[in-house]
Amino acid sequence: MEESCTKKLTVGRENLASSVGSGSLDVLATPAVAALMEGAAAQLAQNILDNPALTTVGTKLCVEHTSPSPLGAEVEAEARLVKTDGRFFEFELFARDNAGEIARGTHTRVSVKAEKFQQKADCKYEQI
């Protein structure tokens, strides 16, 4: 079983705090680094499931963003599987740029039947 997965990103204007509204500086936004780390965890979980009828959804994300990355920086996020419990997957998350670690955190995902979950969400919209 795979135990880790990485995703990479070159910081572009669309990833800056000044662009996403999470701050005023031209540095990698915390929501962007969180999404990159969560994406690595989602990919790892999907690889483990190996069933196209199933997917995972995030249920908890805790991120500490400790160092800024400027426009153009190369960022790599890694998700490491630390525990599975039935439908639940728990991960440790890390992100780094060329100067070292920039963020770390934890993340929980739960497997769901993709079609059924989507229908449940779509029904909420129909009720509005």
PDB file of C-alpha atoms in Angstrom:
ATOM      1  CA  MET A   1       0.000   0.000   0.000  1.00  0.00           C
ATOM      2  CA  GLU A   2       1.216   3.482  -0.860  1.00  0.00           C
ATOM      3  CA  GLU A   3       2.117   5.488   2.187  1.00  0.00           C
ATOM      4  CA  SER A   4       2.810   8.930   0.713  1.00  0.00           C
ATOM      5  CA  CYS A   5       2.012  11.153  -2.254  1.00  0.00           C
ATOM      6  CA  THR A   6       3.431  14.486  -3.412  1.00  0.00           C
ATOM      7  CA  LYS A   7       2.067  17.324  -5.521  1.00  0.00           C
ATOM      8  CA  LYS A   8       3.997  20.281  -6.899  1.00  0.00           C
ATOM      9  CA  LEU A   9       3.084  23.872  -7.660  1.00  0.00           C
ATOM     10  CA  THR A  10       4.859  26.874  -9.103  1.00  0.00           C
ATOM     11  CA  VAL A  11       3.471  29.874  -7.243  1.00  0.00           C
ATOM     12  CA  GLY A  12       1.531  31.942  -9.753  1.00  0.00           C
ATOM     13  CA  ARG A  13      -0.463  35.152  -9.365  1.00  0.00           C
ATOM     14  CA  GLU A  14      -3.638  33.115  -8.803  1.00  0.00           C
ATOM     15  CA  ASN A  15      -2.016  31.489  -5.716  1.00  0.00           C
ATOM     16  CA  LEU A  16      -1.032  34.733  -3.977  1.00  0.00           C
ATOM     17  CA  ALA A  17      -2.683  35.960  -0.791  1.00  0.00           C
ATOM     18  CA  SER A  18      -3.271  39.294  -2.532  1.00  0.00           C
ATOM     19  CA  SER A  19      -5.228  37.493  -5.288  1.00  0.00           C
ATOM     20  CA  VAL A  20      -7.330  35.062  -3.238  1.00  0.00           C
ATOM     21  CA  GLY A  21      -8.280  37.600  -0.597  1.00  0.00           C
ATOM     22  CA  SER A  22      -6.540  35.956   2.351  1.00  0.00           C
ATOM     23  CA  GLY A  23      -4.066  38.796   2.784  1.00  0.00           C
ATOM     24  CA  SER A  24      -2.479  41.800   1.102  1.00  0.00           C
ATOM     25  CA  LEU A  25       0.991  40.463   0.284  1.00  0.00           C
ATOM     26  CA  ASP A  26       2.315  38.800  -2.867  1.00  0.00           C
ATOM     27  CA  VAL A  27       3.158  35.507  -1.140  1.00  0.00           C
ATOM     28  CA  LEU A  28       1.673  32.023  -1.389  1.00  0.00           C
ATOM     29  CA  ALA A  29      -1.752  32.128   0.234  1.00  0.00           C
ATOM     30  CA  THR A  30      -2.476  29.837   3.152  1.00  0.00           C
ATOM     31  CA  PRO A  31      -5.621  28.509   1.387  1.00  0.00           C
ATOM     32  CA  ALA A  32      -3.469  27.650  -1.643  1.00  0.00           C
ATOM     33  CA  VAL A  33      -0.887  25.698   0.351  1.00  0.00           C
ATOM     34  CA  ALA A  34      -3.702  23.968   2.265  1.00  0.00           C
ATOM     35  CA  ALA A  35      -5.378  22.975  -1.011  1.00  0.00           C
ATOM     36  CA  LEU A  36      -2.111  21.613  -2.393  1.00  0.00           C
ATOM     37  CA  MET A  37      -1.548  19.482   0.712  1.00  0.00           C
ATOM     38  CA  GLU A  38      -5.164  18.303   0.757  1.00  0.00           C
ATOM     39  CA  GLY A  39      -4.867  17.422  -2.933  1.00  0.00           C
ATOM     40  CA  ALA A  40      -1.905  15.164  -2.193  1.00  0.00           C
ATOM     41  CA  ALA A  41      -3.919  13.408   0.526  1.00  0.00           C
ATOM     42  CA  ALA A  42      -6.950  13.042  -1.757  1.00  0.00           C
ATOM     43  CA  GLN A  43      -4.801  11.499  -4.489  1.00  0.00           C
ATOM     44  CA  LEU A  44      -3.181   9.080  -2.061  1.00  0.00           C
ATOM     45  CA  ALA A  45      -6.540   8.009  -0.646  1.00  0.00           C
ATOM     46  CA  GLN A  46      -7.954   7.500  -4.158  1.00  0.00           C
ATOM     47  CA  ASN A  47      -4.953   5.361  -5.103  1.00  0.00           C
ATOM     48  CA  ILE A  48      -5.527   3.227  -2.014  1.00  0.00           C
ATOM     49  CA  LEU A  49      -9.270   2.843  -2.686  1.00  0.00           C
ATOM     50  CA  ASP A  50      -8.675   1.672  -6.254  1.00  0.00           C
ATOM     51  CA  ASN A  51     -12.446   1.687  -6.897  1.00  0.00           C
ATOM     52  CA  PRO A  52     -13.936   4.256  -9.307  1.00  0.00           C
ATOM     53  CA  ALA A  53     -17.334   4.092  -7.537  1.00  0.00           C
ATOM     54  CA  LEU A  54     -15.715   5.371  -4.322  1.00  0.00           C
ATOM     55  CA  THR A  55     -14.012   8.635  -3.552  1.00  0.00           C
ATOM     56  CA  THR A  56     -13.025  10.477  -0.396  1.00  0.00           C
ATOM     57  CA  VAL A  57     -14.100  13.786   1.040  1.00  0.00           C
ATOM     58  CA  GLY A  58     -12.210  15.923   3.489  1.00  0.00           C
ATOM     59  CA  THR A  59     -13.731  16.196   6.948  1.00  0.00           C
ATOM     60  CA  LYS A  60     -10.983  17.911   8.938  1.00  0.00           C
ATOM     61  CA  LEU A  61      -7.962  20.001   7.979  1.00  0.00           C
ATOM     62  CA  CYS A  62      -5.499  21.642  10.357  1.00  0.00           C
ATOM     63  CA  VAL A  63      -2.642  23.612   8.778  1.00  0.00           C
ATOM     64  CA  GLU A  64       0.157  25.693  10.246  1.00  0.00           C
ATOM     65  CA  HIS A  65       1.692  27.921   7.550  1.00  0.00           C
ATOM     66  CA  THR A  66       5.033  29.028   8.968  1.00  0.00           C
ATOM     67  CA  SER A  67       7.090  30.515   6.133  1.00  0.00           C
ATOM     68  CA  PRO A  68       6.284  32.681   3.079  1.00  0.00           C
ATOM     69  CA  SER A  69       6.915  31.652  -0.529  1.00  0.00           C
ATOM     70  CA  PRO A  70       7.161  34.343  -3.222  1.00  0.00           C
ATOM     71  CA  LEU A  71       5.757  34.463  -6.736  1.00  0.00           C
ATOM     72  CA  GLY A  72       7.594  31.889  -8.879  1.00  0.00           C
ATOM     73  CA  ALA A  73       8.659  29.652  -5.995  1.00  0.00           C
ATOM     74  CA  GLU A  74       8.517  25.894  -6.501  1.00  0.00           C
ATOM     75  CA  VAL A  75       6.437  24.305  -3.742  1.00  0.00           C
ATOM     76  CA  GLU A  76       6.038  20.596  -3.027  1.00  0.00           C
ATOM     77  CA  ALA A  77       3.393  19.162  -0.720  1.00  0.00           C
ATOM     78  CA  GLU A  78       3.496  15.670   0.722  1.00  0.00           C
ATOM     79  CA  ALA A  79       0.745  13.677   2.384  1.00  0.00           C
ATOM     80  CA  ARG A  80       1.718  10.681   4.504  1.00  0.00           C
ATOM     81  CA  LEU A  81      -0.900   8.130   5.504  1.00  0.00           C
ATOM     82  CA  VAL A  82      -0.642   7.556   9.252  1.00  0.00           C
ATOM     83  CA  LYS A  83      -3.832   5.618  10.000  1.00  0.00           C
ATOM     84  CA  THR A  84      -6.860   3.989   8.431  1.00  0.00           C
ATOM     85  CA  ASP A  85      -9.945   3.040  10.401  1.00  0.00           C
ATOM     86  CA  GLY A  86     -12.747   1.608   8.295  1.00  0.00           C
ATOM     87  CA  ARG A  87     -13.754   4.398   5.925  1.00  0.00           C
ATOM     88  CA  PHE A  88     -11.491   6.984   7.611  1.00  0.00           C
ATOM     89  CA  PHE A  89      -7.999   7.987   6.472  1.00  0.00           C
ATOM     90  CA  GLU A  90      -5.697  10.150   8.598  1.00  0.00           C
ATOM     91  CA  PHE A  91      -2.711  11.994   7.124  1.00  0.00           C
ATOM     92  CA  GLU A  92       0.272  14.079   8.152  1.00  0.00           C
ATOM     93  CA  LEU A  93       0.873  16.925   5.698  1.00  0.00           C
ATOM     94  CA  PHE A  94       4.071  18.790   4.850  1.00  0.00           C
ATOM     95  CA  ALA A  95       4.927  21.518   2.349  1.00  0.00           C
ATOM     96  CA  ARG A  96       8.316  22.901   1.402  1.00  0.00           C
ATOM     97  CA  ASP A  97       9.884  25.311  -1.030  1.00  0.00           C
ATOM     98  CA  ASN A  98      13.541  25.519  -2.058  1.00  0.00           C
ATOM     99  CA  ALA A  99      14.409  27.154   1.294  1.00  0.00           C
ATOM    100  CA  GLY A 100      12.811  24.419   3.431  1.00  0.00           C
ATOM    101  CA  GLU A 101       9.567  23.622   5.210  1.00  0.00           C
ATOM    102  CA  ILE A 102       6.776  26.187   4.829  1.00  0.00           C
ATOM    103  CA  ALA A 103       3.757  24.370   6.300  1.00  0.00           C
ATOM    104  CA  ARG A 104       2.618  21.248   8.097  1.00  0.00           C
ATOM    105  CA  GLY A 105      -0.631  19.844   9.329  1.00  0.00           C
ATOM    106  CA  THR A 106      -3.040  16.967   9.670  1.00  0.00           C
ATOM    107  CA  HIS A 107      -6.005  15.913   7.580  1.00  0.00           C
ATOM    108  CA  THR A 108      -8.866  13.420   7.799  1.00  0.00           C
ATOM    109  CA  ARG A 109     -10.785  12.038   4.830  1.00  0.00           C
ATOM    110  CA  VAL A 110     -13.670   9.576   4.682  1.00  0.00           C
ATOM    111  CA  SER A 111     -14.577   7.309   1.775  1.00  0.00           C
ATOM    112  CA  VAL A 112     -18.026   7.712   0.246  1.00  0.00           C
ATOM    113  CA  LYS A 113     -19.974   6.342  -2.692  1.00  0.00           C
ATOM    114  CA  ALA A 114     -19.332   9.107  -5.206  1.00  0.00           C
ATOM    115  CA  GLU A 115     -22.680   9.083  -7.003  1.00  0.00           C
ATOM    116  CA  LYS A 116     -24.763   8.845  -3.831  1.00  0.00           C
ATOM    117  CA  PHE A 117     -22.793  11.632  -2.145  1.00  0.00           C
ATOM    118  CA  GLN A 118     -23.166  13.919  -5.168  1.00  0.00           C
ATOM    119  CA  GLN A 119     -26.915  13.254  -5.298  1.00  0.00           C
ATOM    120  CA  LYS A 120     -27.216  14.121  -1.602  1.00  0.00           C
ATOM    121  CA  ALA A 121     -25.449  17.423  -2.192  1.00  0.00           C
ATOM    122  CA  ASP A 122     -27.487  18.229  -5.310  1.00  0.00           C
ATOM    123  CA  CYS A 123     -30.742  17.619  -3.430  1.00  0.00           C
ATOM    124  CA  LYS A 124     -29.819  20.370  -0.996  1.00  0.00           C
ATOM    125  CA  TYR A 125     -29.754  22.863  -3.866  1.00  0.00           C
ATOM    126  CA  GLU A 126     -33.150  21.707  -5.117  1.00  0.00           C
ATOM    127  CA  GLN A 127     -34.623  22.379  -1.662  1.00  0.00           C
ATOM    128  CA  ILE A 128     -33.521  26.021  -1.656  1.00  0.00           C
TER     129      ILE A 128
END
